[in-house]
XYZ file of C-alpha atoms in Angstrom:
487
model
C -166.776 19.698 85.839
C -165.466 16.447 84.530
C -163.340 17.927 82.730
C -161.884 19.922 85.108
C -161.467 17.137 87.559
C -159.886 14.726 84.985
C -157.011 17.765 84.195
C -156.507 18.359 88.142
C -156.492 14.495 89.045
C -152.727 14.469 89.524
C -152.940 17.324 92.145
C -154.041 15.444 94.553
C -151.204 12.862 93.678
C -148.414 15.469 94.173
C -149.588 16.553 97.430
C -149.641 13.327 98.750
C -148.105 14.774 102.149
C -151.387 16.583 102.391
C -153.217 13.573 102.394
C -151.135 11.774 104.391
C -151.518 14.411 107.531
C -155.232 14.787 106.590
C -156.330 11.122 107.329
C -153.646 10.665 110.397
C -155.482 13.844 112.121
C -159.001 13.762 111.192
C -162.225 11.691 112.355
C -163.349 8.224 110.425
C -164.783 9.316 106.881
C -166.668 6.203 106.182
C -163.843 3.716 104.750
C -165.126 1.153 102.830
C -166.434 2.996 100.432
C -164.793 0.973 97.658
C -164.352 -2.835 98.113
C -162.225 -5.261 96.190
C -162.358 -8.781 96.510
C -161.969 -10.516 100.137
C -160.184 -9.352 102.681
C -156.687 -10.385 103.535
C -155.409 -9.903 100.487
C -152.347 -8.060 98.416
C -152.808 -5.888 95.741
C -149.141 -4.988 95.400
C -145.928 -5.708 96.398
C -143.233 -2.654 96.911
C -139.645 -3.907 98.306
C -140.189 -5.844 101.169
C -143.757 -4.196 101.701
C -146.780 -6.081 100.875
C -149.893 -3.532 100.103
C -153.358 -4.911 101.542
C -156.533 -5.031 100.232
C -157.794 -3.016 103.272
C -155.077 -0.433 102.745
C -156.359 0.132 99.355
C -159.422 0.701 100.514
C -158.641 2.915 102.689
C -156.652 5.150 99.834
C -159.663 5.387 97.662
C -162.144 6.344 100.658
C -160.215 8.870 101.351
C -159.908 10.258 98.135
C -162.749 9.908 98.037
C -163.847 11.717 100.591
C -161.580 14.497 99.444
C -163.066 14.899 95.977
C -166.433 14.657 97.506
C -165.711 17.450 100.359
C -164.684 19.773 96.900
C -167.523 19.157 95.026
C -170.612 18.230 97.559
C -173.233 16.464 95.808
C -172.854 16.660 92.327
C -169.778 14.371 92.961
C -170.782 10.863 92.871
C -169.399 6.963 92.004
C -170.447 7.457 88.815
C -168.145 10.618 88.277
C -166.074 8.773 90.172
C -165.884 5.777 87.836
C -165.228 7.805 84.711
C -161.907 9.676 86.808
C -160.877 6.555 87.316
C -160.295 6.836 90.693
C -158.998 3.764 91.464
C -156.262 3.944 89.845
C -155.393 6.710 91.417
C -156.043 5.498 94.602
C -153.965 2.709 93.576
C -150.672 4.732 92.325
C -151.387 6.815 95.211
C -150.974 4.141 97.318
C -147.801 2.944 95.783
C -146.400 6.134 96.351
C -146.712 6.064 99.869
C -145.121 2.454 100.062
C -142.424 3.512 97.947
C -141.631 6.310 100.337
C -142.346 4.101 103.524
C -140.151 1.517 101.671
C -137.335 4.187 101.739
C -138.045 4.833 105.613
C -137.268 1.342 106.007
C -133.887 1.801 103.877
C -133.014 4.769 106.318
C -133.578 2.800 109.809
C -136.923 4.912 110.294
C -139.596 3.283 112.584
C -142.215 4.442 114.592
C -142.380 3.030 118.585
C -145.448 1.698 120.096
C -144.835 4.798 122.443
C -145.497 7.175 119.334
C -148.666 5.439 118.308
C -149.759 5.896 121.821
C -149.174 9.490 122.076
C -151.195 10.124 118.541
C -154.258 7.827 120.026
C -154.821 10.465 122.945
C -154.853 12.981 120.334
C -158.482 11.556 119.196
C -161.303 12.741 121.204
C -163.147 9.959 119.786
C -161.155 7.734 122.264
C -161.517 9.910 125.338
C -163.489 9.261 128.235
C -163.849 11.024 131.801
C -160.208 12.716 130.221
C -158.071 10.397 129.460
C -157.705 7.304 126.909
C -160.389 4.589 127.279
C -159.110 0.896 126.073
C -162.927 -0.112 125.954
C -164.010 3.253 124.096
C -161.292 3.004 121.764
C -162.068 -0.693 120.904
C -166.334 0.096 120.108
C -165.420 3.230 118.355
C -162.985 1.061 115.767
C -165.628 -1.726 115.902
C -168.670 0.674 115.000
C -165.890 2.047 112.031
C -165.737 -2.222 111.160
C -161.909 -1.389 111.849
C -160.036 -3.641 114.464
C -157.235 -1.876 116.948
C -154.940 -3.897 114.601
C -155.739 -2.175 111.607
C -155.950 1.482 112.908
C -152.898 1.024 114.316
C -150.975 -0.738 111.404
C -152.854 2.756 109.708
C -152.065 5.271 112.004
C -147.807 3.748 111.924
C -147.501 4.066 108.239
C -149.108 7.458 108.241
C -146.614 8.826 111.287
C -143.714 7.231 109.323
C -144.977 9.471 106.376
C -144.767 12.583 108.520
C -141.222 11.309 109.730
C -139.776 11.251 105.841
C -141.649 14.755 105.576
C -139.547 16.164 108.083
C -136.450 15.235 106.192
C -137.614 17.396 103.389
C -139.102 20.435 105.534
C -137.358 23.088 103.602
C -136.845 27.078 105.042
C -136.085 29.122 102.094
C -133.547 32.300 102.715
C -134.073 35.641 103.002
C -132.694 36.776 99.650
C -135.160 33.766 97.573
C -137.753 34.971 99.634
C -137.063 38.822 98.363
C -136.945 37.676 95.143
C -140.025 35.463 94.274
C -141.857 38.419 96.376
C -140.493 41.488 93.452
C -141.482 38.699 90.872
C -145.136 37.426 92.158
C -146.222 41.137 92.723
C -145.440 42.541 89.244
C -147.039 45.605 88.568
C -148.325 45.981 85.139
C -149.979 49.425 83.138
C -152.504 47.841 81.022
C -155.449 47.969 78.458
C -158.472 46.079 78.209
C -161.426 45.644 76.370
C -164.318 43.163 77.583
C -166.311 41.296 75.459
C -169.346 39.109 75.946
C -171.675 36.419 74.697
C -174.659 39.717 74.581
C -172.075 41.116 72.119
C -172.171 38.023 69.350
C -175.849 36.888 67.724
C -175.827 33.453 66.615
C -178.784 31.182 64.587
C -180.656 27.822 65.757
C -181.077 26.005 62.796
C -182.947 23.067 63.020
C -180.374 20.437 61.048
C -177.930 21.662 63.222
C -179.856 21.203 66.459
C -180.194 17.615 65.195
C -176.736 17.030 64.433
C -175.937 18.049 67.600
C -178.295 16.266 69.926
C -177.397 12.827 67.855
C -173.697 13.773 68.550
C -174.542 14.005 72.385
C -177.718 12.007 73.097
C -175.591 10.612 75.944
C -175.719 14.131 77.284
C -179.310 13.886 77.599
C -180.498 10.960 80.160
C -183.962 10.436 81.847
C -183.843 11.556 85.653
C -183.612 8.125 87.826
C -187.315 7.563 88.952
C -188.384 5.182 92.055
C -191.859 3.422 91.711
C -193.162 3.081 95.093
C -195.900 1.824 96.871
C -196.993 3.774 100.679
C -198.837 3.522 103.363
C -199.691 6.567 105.575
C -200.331 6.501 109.684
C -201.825 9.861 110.891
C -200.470 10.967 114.435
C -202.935 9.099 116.834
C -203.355 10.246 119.840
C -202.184 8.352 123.015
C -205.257 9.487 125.323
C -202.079 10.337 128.060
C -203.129 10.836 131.427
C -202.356 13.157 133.965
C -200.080 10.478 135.230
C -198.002 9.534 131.839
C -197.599 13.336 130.977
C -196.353 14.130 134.736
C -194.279 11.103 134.684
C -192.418 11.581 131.150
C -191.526 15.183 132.375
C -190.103 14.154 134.899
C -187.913 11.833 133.105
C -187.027 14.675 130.396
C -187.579 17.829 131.620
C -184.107 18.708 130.200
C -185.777 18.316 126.597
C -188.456 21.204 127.463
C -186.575 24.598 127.697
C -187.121 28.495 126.820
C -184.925 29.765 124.488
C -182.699 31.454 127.234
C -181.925 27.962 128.195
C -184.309 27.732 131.191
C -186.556 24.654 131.790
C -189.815 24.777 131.300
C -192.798 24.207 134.313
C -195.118 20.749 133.461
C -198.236 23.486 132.509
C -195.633 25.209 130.203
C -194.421 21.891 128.400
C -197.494 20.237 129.117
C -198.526 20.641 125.215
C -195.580 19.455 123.983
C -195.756 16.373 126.291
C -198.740 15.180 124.880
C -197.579 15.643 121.228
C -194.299 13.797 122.185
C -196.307 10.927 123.602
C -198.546 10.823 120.664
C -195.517 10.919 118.237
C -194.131 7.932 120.205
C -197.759 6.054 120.421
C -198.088 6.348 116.548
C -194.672 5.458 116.258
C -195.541 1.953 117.519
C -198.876 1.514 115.742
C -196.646 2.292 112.600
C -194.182 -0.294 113.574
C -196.808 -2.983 114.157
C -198.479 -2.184 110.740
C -195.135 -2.596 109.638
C -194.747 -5.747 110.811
C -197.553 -7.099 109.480
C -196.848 -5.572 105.674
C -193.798 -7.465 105.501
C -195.918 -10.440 106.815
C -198.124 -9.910 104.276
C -200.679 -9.500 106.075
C -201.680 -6.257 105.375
C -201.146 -4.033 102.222
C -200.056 -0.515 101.285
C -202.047 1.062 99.938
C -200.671 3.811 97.279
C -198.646 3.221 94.080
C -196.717 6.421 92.950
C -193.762 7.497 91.280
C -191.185 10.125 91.701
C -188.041 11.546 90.127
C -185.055 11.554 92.198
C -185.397 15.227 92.900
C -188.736 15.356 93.128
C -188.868 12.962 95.875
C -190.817 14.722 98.623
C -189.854 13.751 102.066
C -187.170 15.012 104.085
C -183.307 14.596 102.744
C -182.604 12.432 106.093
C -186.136 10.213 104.925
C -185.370 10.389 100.979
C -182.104 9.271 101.717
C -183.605 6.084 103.288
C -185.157 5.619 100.256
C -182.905 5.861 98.011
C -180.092 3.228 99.961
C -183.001 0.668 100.479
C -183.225 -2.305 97.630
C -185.698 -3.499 95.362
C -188.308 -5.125 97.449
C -187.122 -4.060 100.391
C -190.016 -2.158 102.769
C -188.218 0.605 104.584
C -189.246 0.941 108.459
C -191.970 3.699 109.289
C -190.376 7.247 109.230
C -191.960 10.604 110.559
C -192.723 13.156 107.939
C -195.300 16.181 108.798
C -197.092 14.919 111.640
C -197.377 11.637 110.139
C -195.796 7.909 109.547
C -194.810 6.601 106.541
C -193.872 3.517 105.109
C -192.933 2.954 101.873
C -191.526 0.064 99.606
C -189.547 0.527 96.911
C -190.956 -1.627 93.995
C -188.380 -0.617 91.437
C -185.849 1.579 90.330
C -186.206 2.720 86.764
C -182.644 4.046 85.466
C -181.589 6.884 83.495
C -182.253 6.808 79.712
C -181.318 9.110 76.753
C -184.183 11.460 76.458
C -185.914 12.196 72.685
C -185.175 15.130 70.400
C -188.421 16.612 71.758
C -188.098 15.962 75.188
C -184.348 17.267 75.453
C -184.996 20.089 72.442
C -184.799 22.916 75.403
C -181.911 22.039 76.951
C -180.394 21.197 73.495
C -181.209 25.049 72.285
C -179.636 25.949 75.156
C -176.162 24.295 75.072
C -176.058 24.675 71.777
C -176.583 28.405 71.784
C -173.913 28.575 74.547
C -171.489 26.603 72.606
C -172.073 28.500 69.063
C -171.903 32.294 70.830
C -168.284 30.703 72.830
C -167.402 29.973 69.375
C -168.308 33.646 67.715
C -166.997 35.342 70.922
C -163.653 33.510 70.109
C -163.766 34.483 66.560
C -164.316 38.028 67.144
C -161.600 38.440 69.780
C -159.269 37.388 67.684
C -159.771 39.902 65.086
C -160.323 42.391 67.394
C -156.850 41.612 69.386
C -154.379 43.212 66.998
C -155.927 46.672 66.860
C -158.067 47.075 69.912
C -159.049 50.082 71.854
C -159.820 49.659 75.021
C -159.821 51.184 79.260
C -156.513 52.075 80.444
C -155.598 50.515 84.263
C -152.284 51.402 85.703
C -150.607 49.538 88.200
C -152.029 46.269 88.225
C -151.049 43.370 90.411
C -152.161 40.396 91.082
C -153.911 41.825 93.871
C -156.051 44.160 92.012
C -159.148 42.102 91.896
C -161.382 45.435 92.438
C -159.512 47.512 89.615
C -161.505 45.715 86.769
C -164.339 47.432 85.716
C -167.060 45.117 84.102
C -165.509 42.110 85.964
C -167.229 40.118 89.194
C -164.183 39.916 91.434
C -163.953 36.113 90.749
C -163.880 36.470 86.902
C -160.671 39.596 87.728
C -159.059 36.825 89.768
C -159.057 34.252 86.662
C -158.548 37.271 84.433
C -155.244 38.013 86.460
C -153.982 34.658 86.997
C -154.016 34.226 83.137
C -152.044 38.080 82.826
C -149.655 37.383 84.952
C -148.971 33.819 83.675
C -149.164 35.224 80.576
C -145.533 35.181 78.458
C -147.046 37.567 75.459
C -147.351 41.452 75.626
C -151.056 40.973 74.445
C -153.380 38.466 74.741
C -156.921 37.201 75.468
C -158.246 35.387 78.774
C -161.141 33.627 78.402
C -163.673 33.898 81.420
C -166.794 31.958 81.449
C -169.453 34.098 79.283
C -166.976 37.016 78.460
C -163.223 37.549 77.290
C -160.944 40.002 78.030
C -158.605 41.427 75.716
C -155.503 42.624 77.021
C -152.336 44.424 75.910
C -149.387 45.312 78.423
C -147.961 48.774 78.129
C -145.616 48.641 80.504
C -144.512 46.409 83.537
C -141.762 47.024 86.663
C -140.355 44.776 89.573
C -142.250 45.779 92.699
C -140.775 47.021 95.536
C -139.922 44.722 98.189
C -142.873 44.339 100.926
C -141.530 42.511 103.380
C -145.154 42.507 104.977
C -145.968 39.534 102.291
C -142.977 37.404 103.456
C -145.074 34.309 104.739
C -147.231 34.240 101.824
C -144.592 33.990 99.776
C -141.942 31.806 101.721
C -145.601 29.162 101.783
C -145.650 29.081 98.152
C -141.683 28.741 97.870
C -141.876 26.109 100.120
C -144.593 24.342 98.423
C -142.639 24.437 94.911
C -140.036 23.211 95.992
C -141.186 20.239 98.148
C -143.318 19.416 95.284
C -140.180 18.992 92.625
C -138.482 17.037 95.413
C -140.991 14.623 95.857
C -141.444 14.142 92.270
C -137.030 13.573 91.834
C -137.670 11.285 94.927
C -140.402 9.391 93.473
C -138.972 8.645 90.531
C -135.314 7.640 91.698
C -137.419 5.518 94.425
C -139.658 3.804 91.502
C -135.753 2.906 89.697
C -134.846 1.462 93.346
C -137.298 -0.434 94.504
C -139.382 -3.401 92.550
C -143.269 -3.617 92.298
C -145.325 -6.294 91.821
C -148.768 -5.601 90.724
C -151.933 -8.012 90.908
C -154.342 -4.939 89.593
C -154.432 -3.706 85.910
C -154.691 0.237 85.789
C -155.970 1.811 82.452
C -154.917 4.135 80.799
């Protein structure tokens, strides 16, 4: 994965438009997530435009945020940290200010009148209908963002859009026509499909240790948490007729058939009581609580768990694992009973022994010798190969490959049709294909496909305009720089 996201980092520089729209029309994504020195600061100087600290920020949270929405959770800072995504949060954010610097060069501006027609766009700021002054100031507040800020945010990103338009492109029928006969080649082909089950390969012990003392680094200790716990049993509340009467009446709406209909006191009246015993333990728990941190009383189990063996709910684990050392985390419900739990110390990840990490070793070494093989026999194979005949293959043809999942015959295609040899091999993840083209023709016009293609048209050629444009703009306008990047 790293190494797929360290070859692809520059996408996300390219379509910097992309981004641009994405943060001016989406909901708060947690900014902050990177901070650098105080606040009030420059980080860069472009033209006349000074670069803040807080607009950095905001350029790594949100590419942040976009690297993390592709990957989910195996993306982390760590990963994070060896992409170097700062600094390309950082020429990211140059970018921008050399294109906002070139707005500035053209007479562009944005009105306040423009910046109040995108705030009623947020339904974050609506109230009763229409824009709320007081919402809109909590929401920023709860976001640690003043109206100042947003603002300042939300004009650079409409200026953005405003350059945009002077590079919205419409490509002509006849390129249109063209790039369609071109992207929907049709190809008569044959294939032959090996895989890993076709190689055998030997685990020889010197070469298992070789390997592992090449990669020990590849083998690390999961993270572990020593804690110490204390458990409250739900308790119950001895509720009277009175309490249980009176709390349904104050949230009836919370009792309800599925159909949607509330339910009668007798109905709920189960419920009730475990509701009020839930929120009698709740205090008991929070008084204990009290009193641990006081010292004055003691928890009273030591244990220790892996990070993914850690056995409470994600909400409750994740309490956990954002709480410091020493820190005693407030009383949390888990099965029909409180919890509260310190966190004593965090033991971190170390390279695991020979014999601890010889499984996974066998494994990736395996994997890695059979690639190897696999390669080795293709490539004899290739010259002289007799394989299944497929006529008429486009790019389309995703469910013409026999012996192919339909995402390994997209890859497979994608490398034929990129492909500037008559025969070849595409390598999928545990299998290659071998491939030789017989014979290939224009397609026929399908006018049916126009959009698809006229979006990818577009989308070339906006992207080699903004890189000309960057560049000339990087010859016209000077940058200071008060951060480092690596290389």
């Amino acid at each position: 994965m790293i190494t797929w996201m360290q070859r692809h980092k520059r996408w996300l520089v390219i379509t910097i438009w992309i981004s641009t729209i994405a943060f001016v029309g989406a909901g708060f994504v947690g900014w902050g997530s990177y901070e650098y020195g105080k606040q009030g600061g420059v980080v860069a100087v472009v033209g006349d435009r000074e670069v803040s600290v807080e607009e950095y920020q905001e350029e790594y949270s949100n590419l942040y945020e976009q690297y993390s929405k592709m990957f989910g959770s195996m993306f982390n800072k760590e990963l994070a940290e060896q992409l170097n995504l700062k600094d390309v949060a950082y020429k990211q954010v140059i970018q921008k200010n050399l294109i906002l610097s070139y707005a500035d060069s053209l007479g562009l501006d944005i009105t306040n009148e423009d910046i109040a027609k995108e705030l009623v766009k947020y339904d974050a700021f609506i109230k009763d209908g229409k824009f709320d002054k007081e919402t809109y100031i909590k929401v920023l507040s709860q976001n640690r963002m003043t109206p100042k800020d947003f603002e300042q945010s939300l004009k650079r990103g409409l200026l953005l859009q405003k350059v945009q338009t002077l590079f919205d492109l419409n490509p002509n029928s006849t390129e249109i026509e063209n790039l369609s006969k071109l992207l929907f080649l049709e190809d008569d082909i044959s294939i032959k499909i090996l895989t890993t089950n076709d190689v055998v390969v030997e685990l020889k012990d010197e070469e298992l240790k070789k390997y592992w003392e090449e990669n020990k680094n590849s083998y690390m200790s999961e993270v572990s948490y020593d804690l110490e716990l204390k458990e409250i049993p739900l308790m119950s509340s001895n509720s009277s007729d009175e309490d249980i009467t009176a709390h349904y009446e104050k949230f009836k709406i919370d009792y309800k058939h599925e159909d949607g209909k509330i339910k009668s006191l007798e109905e709920a009246r189960d419920q009730i009581i475990k509701d009020l015993d839930d929120k009698f333990t709740k205090t008991e728990a929070l008084k204990i609580y009290l009193k641990v941190k006081k010292d004055e009383d003691k928890l009273e189990t030591s244990v220790n768990y892996t990070e993914s063996k850690l056995p409470f709910s994600a909400e409750n684990n994740a309490k956990i694992l954002e709480s410091k050392v020493g820190e005693i985390v407030k009383p949390f419900l888990e099965n029909d009973k409180y919890l509260i739990v310190k966190l004593n110390k965090k033991n971190v990840s170390v390279p695991l022994s020979y014999e601890a990490a010889l499984d996974a070793i066998k494994a990736d070494y395996e994997k890695l010798l059979k690639e190897k093989k696999l390669n080795e026999l293709a490539n004899t194979q290739l010259k002289d190969f007799t394989g299944v005949d497929i006529l008429g293959v486009t790019r389309e043809s995703i469910t013409k490959i026999d012996g192919l999942e339909q995402q390994e015959a997209a890859k497979f295609l994608n490398q034929l049709f990129s492909s500037t040899t008559k025969e070849g091999i595409a390598k999928l993840d545990n299998k290659v294909v071998l491939y030789r083209i017989n014979n290939s023709k224009i397609a026929e016009y399908n006018k049916t496909k126009d959009e698809v293609v006229k979006g990818t048209l577009k989308q070339l050629q906006e992207e080699e305009l903004m890189t000309n444009l960057l560049k000339r703009l990087e010859n016209t306008f000077d940058i200071q720089s008060s951060i480092q990047e690596k290389e």
